[in-house]
Coordinates of N, CA and C in Angstrom, one line a residue:
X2 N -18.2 -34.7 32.7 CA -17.7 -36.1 32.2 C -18.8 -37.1 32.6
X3 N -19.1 -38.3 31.5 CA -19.9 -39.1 32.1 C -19.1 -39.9 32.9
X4 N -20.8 -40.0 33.9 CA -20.3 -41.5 35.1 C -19.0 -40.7 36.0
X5 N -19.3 -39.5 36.4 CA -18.3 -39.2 37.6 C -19.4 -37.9 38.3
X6 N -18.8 -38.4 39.5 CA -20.1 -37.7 40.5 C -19.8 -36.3 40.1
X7 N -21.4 -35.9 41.0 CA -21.2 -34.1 40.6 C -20.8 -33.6 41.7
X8 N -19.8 -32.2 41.4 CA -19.1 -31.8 42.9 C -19.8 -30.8 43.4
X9 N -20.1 -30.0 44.3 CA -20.4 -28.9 44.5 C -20.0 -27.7 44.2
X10 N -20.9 -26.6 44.6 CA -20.4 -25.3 43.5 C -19.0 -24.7 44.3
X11 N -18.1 -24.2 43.9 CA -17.1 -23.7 44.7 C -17.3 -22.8 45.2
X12 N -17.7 -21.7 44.3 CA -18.3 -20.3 45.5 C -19.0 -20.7 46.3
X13 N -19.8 -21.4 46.4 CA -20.7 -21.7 47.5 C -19.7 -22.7 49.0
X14 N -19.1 -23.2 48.2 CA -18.0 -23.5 49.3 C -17.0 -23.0 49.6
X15 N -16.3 -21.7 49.3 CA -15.8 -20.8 49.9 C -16.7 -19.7 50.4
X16 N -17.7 -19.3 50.2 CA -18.4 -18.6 51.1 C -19.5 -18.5 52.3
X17 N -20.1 -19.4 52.0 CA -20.7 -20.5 53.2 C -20.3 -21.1 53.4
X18 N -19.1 -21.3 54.0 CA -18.7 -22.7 54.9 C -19.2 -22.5 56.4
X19 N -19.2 -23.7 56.4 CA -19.8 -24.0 57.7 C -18.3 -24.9 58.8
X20 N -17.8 -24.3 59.7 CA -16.9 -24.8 60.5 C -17.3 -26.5 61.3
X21 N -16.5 -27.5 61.8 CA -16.8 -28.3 62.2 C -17.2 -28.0 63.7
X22 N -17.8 -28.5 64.3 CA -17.7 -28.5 65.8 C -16.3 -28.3 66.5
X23 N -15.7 -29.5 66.3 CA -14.3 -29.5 66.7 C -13.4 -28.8 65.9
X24 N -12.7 -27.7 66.0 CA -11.6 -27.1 65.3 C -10.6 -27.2 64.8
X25 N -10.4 -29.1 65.8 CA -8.6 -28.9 65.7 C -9.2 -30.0 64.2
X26 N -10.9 -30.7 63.8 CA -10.7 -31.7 63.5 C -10.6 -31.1 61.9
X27 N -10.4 -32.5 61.2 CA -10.0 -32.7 59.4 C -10.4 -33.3 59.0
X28 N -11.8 -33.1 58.2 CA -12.5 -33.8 57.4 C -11.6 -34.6 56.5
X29 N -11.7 -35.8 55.9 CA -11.1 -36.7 55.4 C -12.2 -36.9 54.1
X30 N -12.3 -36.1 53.1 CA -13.3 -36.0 51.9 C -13.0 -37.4 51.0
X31 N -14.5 -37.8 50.7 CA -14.4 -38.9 50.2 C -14.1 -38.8 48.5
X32 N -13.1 -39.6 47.9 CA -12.6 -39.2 46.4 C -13.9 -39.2 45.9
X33 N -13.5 -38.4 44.6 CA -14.3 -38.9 43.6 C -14.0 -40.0 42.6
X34 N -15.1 -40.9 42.4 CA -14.5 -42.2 41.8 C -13.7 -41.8 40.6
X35 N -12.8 -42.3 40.3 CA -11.8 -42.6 39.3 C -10.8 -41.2 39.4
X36 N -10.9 -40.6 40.7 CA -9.8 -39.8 40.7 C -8.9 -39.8 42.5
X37 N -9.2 -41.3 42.6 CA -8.5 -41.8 43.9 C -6.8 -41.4 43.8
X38 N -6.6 -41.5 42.7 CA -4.8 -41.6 42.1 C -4.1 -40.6 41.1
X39 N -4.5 -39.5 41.4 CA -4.5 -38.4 40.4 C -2.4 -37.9 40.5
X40 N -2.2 -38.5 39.1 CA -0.4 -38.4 39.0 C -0.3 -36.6 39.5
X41 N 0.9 -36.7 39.6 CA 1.6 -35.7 40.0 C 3.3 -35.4 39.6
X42 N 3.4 -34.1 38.7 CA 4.5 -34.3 38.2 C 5.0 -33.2 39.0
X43 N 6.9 -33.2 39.0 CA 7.5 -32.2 39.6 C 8.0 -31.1 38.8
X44 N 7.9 -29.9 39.1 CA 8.2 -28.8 38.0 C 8.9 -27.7 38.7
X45 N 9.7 -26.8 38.2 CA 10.4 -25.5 38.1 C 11.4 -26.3 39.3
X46 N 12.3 -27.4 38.8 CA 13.3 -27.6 39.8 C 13.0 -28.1 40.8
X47 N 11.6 -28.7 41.0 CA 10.9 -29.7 42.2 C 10.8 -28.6 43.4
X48 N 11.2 -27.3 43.2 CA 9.8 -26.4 43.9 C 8.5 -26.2 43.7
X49 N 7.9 -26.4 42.4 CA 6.1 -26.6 42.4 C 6.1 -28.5 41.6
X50 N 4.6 -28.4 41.8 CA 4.0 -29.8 41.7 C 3.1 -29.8 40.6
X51 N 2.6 -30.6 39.6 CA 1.5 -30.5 38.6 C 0.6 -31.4 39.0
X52 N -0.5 -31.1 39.2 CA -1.9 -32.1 39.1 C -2.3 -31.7 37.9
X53 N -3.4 -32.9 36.8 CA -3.9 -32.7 35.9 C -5.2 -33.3 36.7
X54 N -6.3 -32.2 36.6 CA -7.6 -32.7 37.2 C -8.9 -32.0 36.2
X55 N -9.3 -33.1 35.8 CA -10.6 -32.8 34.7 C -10.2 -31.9 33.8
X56 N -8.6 -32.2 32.9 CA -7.7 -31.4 32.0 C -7.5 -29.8 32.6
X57 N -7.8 -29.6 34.0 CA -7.3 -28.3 34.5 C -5.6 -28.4 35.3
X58 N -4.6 -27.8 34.9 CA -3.7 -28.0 35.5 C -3.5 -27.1 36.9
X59 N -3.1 -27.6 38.0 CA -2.9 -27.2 39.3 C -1.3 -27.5 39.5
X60 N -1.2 -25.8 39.3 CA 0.3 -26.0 39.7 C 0.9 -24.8 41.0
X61 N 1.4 -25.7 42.3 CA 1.2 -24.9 43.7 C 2.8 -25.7 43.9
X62 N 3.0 -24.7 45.3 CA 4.5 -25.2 45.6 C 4.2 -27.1 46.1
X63 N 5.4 -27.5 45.8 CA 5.9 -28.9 46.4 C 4.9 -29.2 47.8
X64 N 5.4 -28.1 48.7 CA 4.9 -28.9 50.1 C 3.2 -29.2 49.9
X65 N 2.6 -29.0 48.8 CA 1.1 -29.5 48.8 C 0.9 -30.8 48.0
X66 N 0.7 -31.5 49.2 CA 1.3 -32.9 48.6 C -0.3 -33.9 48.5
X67 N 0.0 -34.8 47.9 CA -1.2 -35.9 47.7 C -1.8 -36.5 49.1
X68 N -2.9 -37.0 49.2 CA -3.5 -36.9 47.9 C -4.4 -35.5 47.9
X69 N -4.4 -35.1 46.6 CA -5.3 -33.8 46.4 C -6.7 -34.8 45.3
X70 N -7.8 -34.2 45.8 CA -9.0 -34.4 45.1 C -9.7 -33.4 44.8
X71 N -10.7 -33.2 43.5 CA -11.5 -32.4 43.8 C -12.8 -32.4 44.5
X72 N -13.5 -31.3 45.1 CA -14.0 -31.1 46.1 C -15.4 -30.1 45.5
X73 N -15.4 -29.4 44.5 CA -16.1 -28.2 44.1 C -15.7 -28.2 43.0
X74 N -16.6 -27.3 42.0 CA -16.4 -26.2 41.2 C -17.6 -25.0 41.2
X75 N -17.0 -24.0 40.3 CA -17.5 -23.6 39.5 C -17.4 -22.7 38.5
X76 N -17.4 -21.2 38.4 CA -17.5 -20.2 37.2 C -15.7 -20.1 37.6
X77 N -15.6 -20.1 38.5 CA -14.0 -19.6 38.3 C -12.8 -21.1 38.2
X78 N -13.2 -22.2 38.0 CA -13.0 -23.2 38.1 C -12.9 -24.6 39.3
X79 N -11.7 -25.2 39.7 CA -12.4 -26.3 40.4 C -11.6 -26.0 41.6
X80 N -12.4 -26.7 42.8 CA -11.4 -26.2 43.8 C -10.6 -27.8 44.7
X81 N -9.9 -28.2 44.5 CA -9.5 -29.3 45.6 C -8.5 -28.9 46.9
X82 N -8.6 -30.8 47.4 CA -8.4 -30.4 49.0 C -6.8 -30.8 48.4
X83 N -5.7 -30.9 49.2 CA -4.5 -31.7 49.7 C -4.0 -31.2 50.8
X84 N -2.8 -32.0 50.9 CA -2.3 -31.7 52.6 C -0.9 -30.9 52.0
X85 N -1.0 -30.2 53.3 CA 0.1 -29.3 53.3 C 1.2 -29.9 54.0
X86 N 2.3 -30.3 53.9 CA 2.8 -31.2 53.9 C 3.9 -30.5 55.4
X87 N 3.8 -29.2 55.6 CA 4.9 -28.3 56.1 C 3.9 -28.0 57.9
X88 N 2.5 -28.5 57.6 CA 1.7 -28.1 58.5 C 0.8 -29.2 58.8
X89 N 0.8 -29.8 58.3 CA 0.4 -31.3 58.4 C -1.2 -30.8 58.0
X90 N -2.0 -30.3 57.6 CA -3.1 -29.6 57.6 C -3.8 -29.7 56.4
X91 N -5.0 -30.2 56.1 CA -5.3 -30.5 54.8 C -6.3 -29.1 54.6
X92 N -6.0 -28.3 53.5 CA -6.7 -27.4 52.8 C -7.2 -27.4 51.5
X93 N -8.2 -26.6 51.3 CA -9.2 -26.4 50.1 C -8.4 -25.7 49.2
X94 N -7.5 -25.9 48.1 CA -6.9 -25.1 47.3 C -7.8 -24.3 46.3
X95 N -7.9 -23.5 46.3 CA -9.0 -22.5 44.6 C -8.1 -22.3 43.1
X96 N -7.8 -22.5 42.7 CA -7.3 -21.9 41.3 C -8.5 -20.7 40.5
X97 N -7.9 -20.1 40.5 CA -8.6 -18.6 39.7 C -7.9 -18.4 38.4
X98 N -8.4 -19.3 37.1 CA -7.6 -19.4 35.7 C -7.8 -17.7 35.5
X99 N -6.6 -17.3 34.4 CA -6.8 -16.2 33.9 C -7.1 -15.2 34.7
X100 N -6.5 -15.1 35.9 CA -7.4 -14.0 36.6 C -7.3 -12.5 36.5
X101 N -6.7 -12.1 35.8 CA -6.4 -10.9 35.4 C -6.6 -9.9 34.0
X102 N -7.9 -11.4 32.8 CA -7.9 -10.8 31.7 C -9.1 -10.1 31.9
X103 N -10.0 -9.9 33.2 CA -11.2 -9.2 33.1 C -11.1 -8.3 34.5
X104 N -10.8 -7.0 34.3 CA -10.7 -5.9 34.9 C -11.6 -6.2 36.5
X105 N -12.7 -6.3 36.3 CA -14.1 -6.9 36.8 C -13.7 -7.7 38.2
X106 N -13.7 -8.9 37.6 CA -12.7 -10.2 38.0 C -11.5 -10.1 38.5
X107 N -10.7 -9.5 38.5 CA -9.1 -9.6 39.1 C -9.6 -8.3 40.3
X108 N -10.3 -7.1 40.7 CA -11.3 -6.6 41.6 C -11.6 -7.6 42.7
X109 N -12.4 -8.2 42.4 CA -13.0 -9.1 42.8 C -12.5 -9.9 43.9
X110 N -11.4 -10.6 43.1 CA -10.5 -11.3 43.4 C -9.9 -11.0 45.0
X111 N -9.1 -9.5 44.9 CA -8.5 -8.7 45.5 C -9.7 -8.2 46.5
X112 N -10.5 -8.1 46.3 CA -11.5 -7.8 47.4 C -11.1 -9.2 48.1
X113 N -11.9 -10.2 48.2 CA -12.0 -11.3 48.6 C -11.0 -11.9 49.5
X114 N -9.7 -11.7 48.9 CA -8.1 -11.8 49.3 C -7.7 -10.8 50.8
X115 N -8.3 -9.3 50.7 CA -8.0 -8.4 51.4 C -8.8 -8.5 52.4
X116 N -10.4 -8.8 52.2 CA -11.1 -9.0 53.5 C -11.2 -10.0 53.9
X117 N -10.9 -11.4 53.8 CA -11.2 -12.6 54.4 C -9.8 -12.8 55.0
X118 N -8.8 -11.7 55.0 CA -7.1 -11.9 55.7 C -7.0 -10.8 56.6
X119 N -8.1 -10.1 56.2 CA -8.5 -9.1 57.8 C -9.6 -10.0 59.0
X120 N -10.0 -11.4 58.6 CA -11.1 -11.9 59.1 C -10.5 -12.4 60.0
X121 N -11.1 -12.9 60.8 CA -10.4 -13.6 62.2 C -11.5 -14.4 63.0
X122 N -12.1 -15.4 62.3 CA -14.0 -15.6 62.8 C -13.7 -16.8 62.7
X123 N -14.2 -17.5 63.9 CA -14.5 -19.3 64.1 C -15.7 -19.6 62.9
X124 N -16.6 -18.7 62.5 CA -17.7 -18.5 61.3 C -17.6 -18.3 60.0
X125 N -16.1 -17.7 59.8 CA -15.9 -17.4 58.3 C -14.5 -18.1 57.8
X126 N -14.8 -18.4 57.1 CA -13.7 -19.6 56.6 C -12.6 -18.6 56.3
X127 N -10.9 -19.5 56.4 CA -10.1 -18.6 56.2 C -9.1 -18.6 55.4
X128 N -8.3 -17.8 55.1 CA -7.5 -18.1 54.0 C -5.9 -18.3 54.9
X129 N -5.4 -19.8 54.6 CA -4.1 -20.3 54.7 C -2.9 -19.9 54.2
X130 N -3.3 -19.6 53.1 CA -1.6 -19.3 52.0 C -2.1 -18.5 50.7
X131 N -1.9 -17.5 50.3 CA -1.7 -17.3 48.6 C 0.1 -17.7 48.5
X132 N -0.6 -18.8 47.5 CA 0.3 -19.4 46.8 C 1.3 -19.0 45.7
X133 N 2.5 -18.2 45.7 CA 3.3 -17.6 45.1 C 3.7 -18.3 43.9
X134 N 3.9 -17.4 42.1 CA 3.8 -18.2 41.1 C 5.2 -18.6 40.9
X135 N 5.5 -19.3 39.9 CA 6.7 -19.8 39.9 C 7.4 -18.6 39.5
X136 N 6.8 -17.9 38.8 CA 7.4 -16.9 37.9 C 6.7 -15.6 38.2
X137 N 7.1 -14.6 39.2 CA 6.5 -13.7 39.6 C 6.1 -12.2 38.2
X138 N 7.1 -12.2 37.0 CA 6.9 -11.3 36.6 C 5.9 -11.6 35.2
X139 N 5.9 -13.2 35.0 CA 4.7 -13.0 34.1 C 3.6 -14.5 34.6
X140 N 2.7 -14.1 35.3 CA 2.0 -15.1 35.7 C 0.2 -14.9 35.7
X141 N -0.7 -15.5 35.2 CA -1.9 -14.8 35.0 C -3.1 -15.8 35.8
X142 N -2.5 -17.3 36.6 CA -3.3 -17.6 37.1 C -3.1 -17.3 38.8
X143 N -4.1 -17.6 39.8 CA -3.7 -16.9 41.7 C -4.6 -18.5 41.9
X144 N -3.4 -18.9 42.7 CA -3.8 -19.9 43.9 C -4.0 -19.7 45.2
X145 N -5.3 -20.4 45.8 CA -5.3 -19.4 47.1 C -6.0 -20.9 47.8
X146 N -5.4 -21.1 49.3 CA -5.1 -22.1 50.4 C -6.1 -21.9 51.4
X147 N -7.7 -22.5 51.5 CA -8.2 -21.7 52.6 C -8.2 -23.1 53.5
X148 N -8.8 -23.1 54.5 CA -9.3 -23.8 56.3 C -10.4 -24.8 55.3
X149 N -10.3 -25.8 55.4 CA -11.2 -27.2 54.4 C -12.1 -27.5 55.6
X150 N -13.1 -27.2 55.0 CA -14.3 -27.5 55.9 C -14.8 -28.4 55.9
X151 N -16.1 -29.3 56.9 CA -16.3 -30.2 56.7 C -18.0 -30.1 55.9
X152 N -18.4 -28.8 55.4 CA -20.1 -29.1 54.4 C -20.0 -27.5 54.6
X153 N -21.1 -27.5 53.7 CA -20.9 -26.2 53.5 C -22.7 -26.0 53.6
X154 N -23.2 -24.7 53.7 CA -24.4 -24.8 53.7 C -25.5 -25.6 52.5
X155 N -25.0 -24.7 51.4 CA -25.5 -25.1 49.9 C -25.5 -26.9 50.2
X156 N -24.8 -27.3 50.8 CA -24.6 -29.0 51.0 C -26.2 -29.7 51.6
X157 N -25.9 -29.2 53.0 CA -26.6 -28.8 54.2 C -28.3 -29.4 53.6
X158 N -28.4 -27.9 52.3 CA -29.7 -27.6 52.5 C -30.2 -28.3 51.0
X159 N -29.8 -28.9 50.5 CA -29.6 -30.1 49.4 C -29.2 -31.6 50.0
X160 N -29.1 -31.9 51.2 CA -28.8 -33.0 52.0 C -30.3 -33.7 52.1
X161 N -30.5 -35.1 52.3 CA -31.9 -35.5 52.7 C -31.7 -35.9 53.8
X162 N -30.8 -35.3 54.5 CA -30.7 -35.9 55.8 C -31.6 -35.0 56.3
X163 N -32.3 -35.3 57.2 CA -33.4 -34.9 58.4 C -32.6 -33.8 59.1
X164 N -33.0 -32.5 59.2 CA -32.4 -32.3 60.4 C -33.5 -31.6 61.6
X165 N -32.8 -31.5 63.0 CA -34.0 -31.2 63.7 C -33.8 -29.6 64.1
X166 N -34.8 -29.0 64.8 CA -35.0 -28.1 65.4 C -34.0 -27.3 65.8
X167 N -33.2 -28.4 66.6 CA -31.4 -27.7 67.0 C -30.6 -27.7 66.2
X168 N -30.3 -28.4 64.9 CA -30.1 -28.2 63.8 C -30.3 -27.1 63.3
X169 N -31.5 -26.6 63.0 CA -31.6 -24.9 62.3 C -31.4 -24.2 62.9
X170 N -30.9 -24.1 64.6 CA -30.7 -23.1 65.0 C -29.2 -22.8 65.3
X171 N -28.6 -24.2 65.6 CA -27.1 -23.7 65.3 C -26.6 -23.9 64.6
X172 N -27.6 -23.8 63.2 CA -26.9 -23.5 61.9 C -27.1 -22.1 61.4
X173 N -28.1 -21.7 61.8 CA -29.1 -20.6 61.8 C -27.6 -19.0 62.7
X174 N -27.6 -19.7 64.1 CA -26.5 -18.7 64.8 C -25.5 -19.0 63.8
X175 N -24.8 -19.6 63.6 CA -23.5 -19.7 63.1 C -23.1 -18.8 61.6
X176 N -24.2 -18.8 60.9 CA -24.6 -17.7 59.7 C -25.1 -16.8 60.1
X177 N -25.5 -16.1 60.9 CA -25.4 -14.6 61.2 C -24.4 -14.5 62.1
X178 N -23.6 -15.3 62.8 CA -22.4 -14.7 63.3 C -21.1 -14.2 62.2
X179 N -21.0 -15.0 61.0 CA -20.7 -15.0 60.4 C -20.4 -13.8 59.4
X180 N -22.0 -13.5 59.3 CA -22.4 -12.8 58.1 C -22.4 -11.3 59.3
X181 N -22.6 -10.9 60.3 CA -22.3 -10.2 61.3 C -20.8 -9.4 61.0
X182 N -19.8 -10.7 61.0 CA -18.4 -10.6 61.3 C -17.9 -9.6 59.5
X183 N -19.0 -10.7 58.6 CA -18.3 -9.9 57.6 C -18.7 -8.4 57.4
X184 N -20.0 -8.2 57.8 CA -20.2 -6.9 57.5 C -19.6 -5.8 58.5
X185 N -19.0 -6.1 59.7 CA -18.3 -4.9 60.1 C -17.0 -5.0 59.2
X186 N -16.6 -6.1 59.0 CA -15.7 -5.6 57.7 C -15.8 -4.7 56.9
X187 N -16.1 -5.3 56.4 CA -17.2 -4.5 54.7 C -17.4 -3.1 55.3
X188 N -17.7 -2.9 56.1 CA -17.9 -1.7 56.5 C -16.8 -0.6 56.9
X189 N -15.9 -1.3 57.6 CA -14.7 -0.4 57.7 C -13.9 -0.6 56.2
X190 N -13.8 -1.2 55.6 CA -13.6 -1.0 54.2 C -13.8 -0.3 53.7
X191 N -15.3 0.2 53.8 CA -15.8 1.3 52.9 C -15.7 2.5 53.2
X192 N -15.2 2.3 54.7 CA -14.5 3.9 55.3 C -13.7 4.4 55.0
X193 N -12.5 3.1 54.5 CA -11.1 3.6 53.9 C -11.4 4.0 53.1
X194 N -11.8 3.6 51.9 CA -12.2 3.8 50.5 C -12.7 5.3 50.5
X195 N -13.8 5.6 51.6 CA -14.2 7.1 51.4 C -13.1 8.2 51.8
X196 N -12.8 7.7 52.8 CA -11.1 8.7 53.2 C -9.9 8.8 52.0
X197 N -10.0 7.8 51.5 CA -8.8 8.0 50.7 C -9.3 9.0 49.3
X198 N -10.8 8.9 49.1 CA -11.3 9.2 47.9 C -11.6 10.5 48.6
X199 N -11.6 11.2 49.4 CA -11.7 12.5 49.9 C -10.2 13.3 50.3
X200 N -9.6 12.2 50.1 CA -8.0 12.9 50.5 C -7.8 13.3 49.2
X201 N -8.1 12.4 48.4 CA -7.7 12.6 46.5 C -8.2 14.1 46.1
X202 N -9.7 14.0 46.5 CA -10.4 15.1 45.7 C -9.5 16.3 46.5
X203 N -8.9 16.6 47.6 CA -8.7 17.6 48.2 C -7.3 18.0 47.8
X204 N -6.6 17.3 47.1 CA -5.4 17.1 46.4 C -5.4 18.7 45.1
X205 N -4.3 19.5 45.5 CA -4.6 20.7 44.3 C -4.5 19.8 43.2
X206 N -5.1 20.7 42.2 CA -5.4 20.0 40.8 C -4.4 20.9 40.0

């Protein structure tokens, strides 16, 4: 849209995030102009909530309350912050449109979901809530609640801010601790995967 700032990529801000110093603290993200006041309607009996943002509808339970902004996008759509209203805690909500019409894609998805909720890392951003649909037996979009960071790398390294020496280096530790944490993941993951695919083949035919 003309004349409204550009946001950042969303994968890139769910996967490189970068934690703040302080843990307990909450970035307070600055709107984007002309979406300071984004309405909000009540739906399925005032258990979920509608935002209309950049004609994408976001619809999550009630307790995720205003203000929500967005924050990112990208290939899977836009990602905003709001406060959880039950935890007082402001999180990065994701919407994943359609996530289930490409075999590929809904994989994907389920990977991401399965190892970032085995994670447990001050370095890897985390997931808060998947957000239950109104309608569990026919529903094709997944909402998912992660830890709202305060910049993300991709930010960082597109910033003209100066940074020094000590700068790249505990920026530098904090992405291999990170990226450390995920691959012993990924790794015992792929252990199951070969056990279970060895239990199969040993299965009489």
């Amino acid at each position: 849209m003309d004349g409204e700032a550009p946001l950042p990529d969303a994968d890139t801000v769910m996967s490189d995030a970068v934690p703040p110093p302080d843990p307990h603290h909450q970035q307070q993200h600055a709107p984007v102009p002309g979406m300071e006041n984004i309405p909000a309607t009540l739906s399925h009996g005032g258990r979920f909530i509608q935002y209309n943002i950049f004609g994408n509808i976001f619809e999550v339970t009630a307790k995720y309350k205003p203000p929500i902004m967005p924050i990112g996008k990208g290939a899977y759509g836009i990602v905003c912050s709001a406060l959880n209203s039950e935890t007082n805690e402001h999180v990065a909500l994701k919407k994943i449109a359609n996530a289930f019409d490409n075999k590929i894609d809904a994989k994907r998805t389920l990977r991401e979901i399965k190892l970032l909720r085995h994670m447990d890392h001050e370095n890897v951003v985390a997931i808060r809530d998947i957000i239950p649909p109104p309608q569990r037996t026919a529903f094709n979009d997944v909402y998912i609640a992660y830890e709202l960071m305060d910049t993300d790398l991709h930010q960082i390294i597109r910033s003209n801010q100066a940074l020094s020496e000590e700068h790249y280096k505990n920026t530098s530790q904090l992405y291999m601790e990170g990226k450390a944490k995920q691959k012993t993941v990924a790794q015992h993951d792929n252990t199951l995967s070969q056990l279970l695919q060895q239990i199969e083949e040993m299965k009489p035919k």
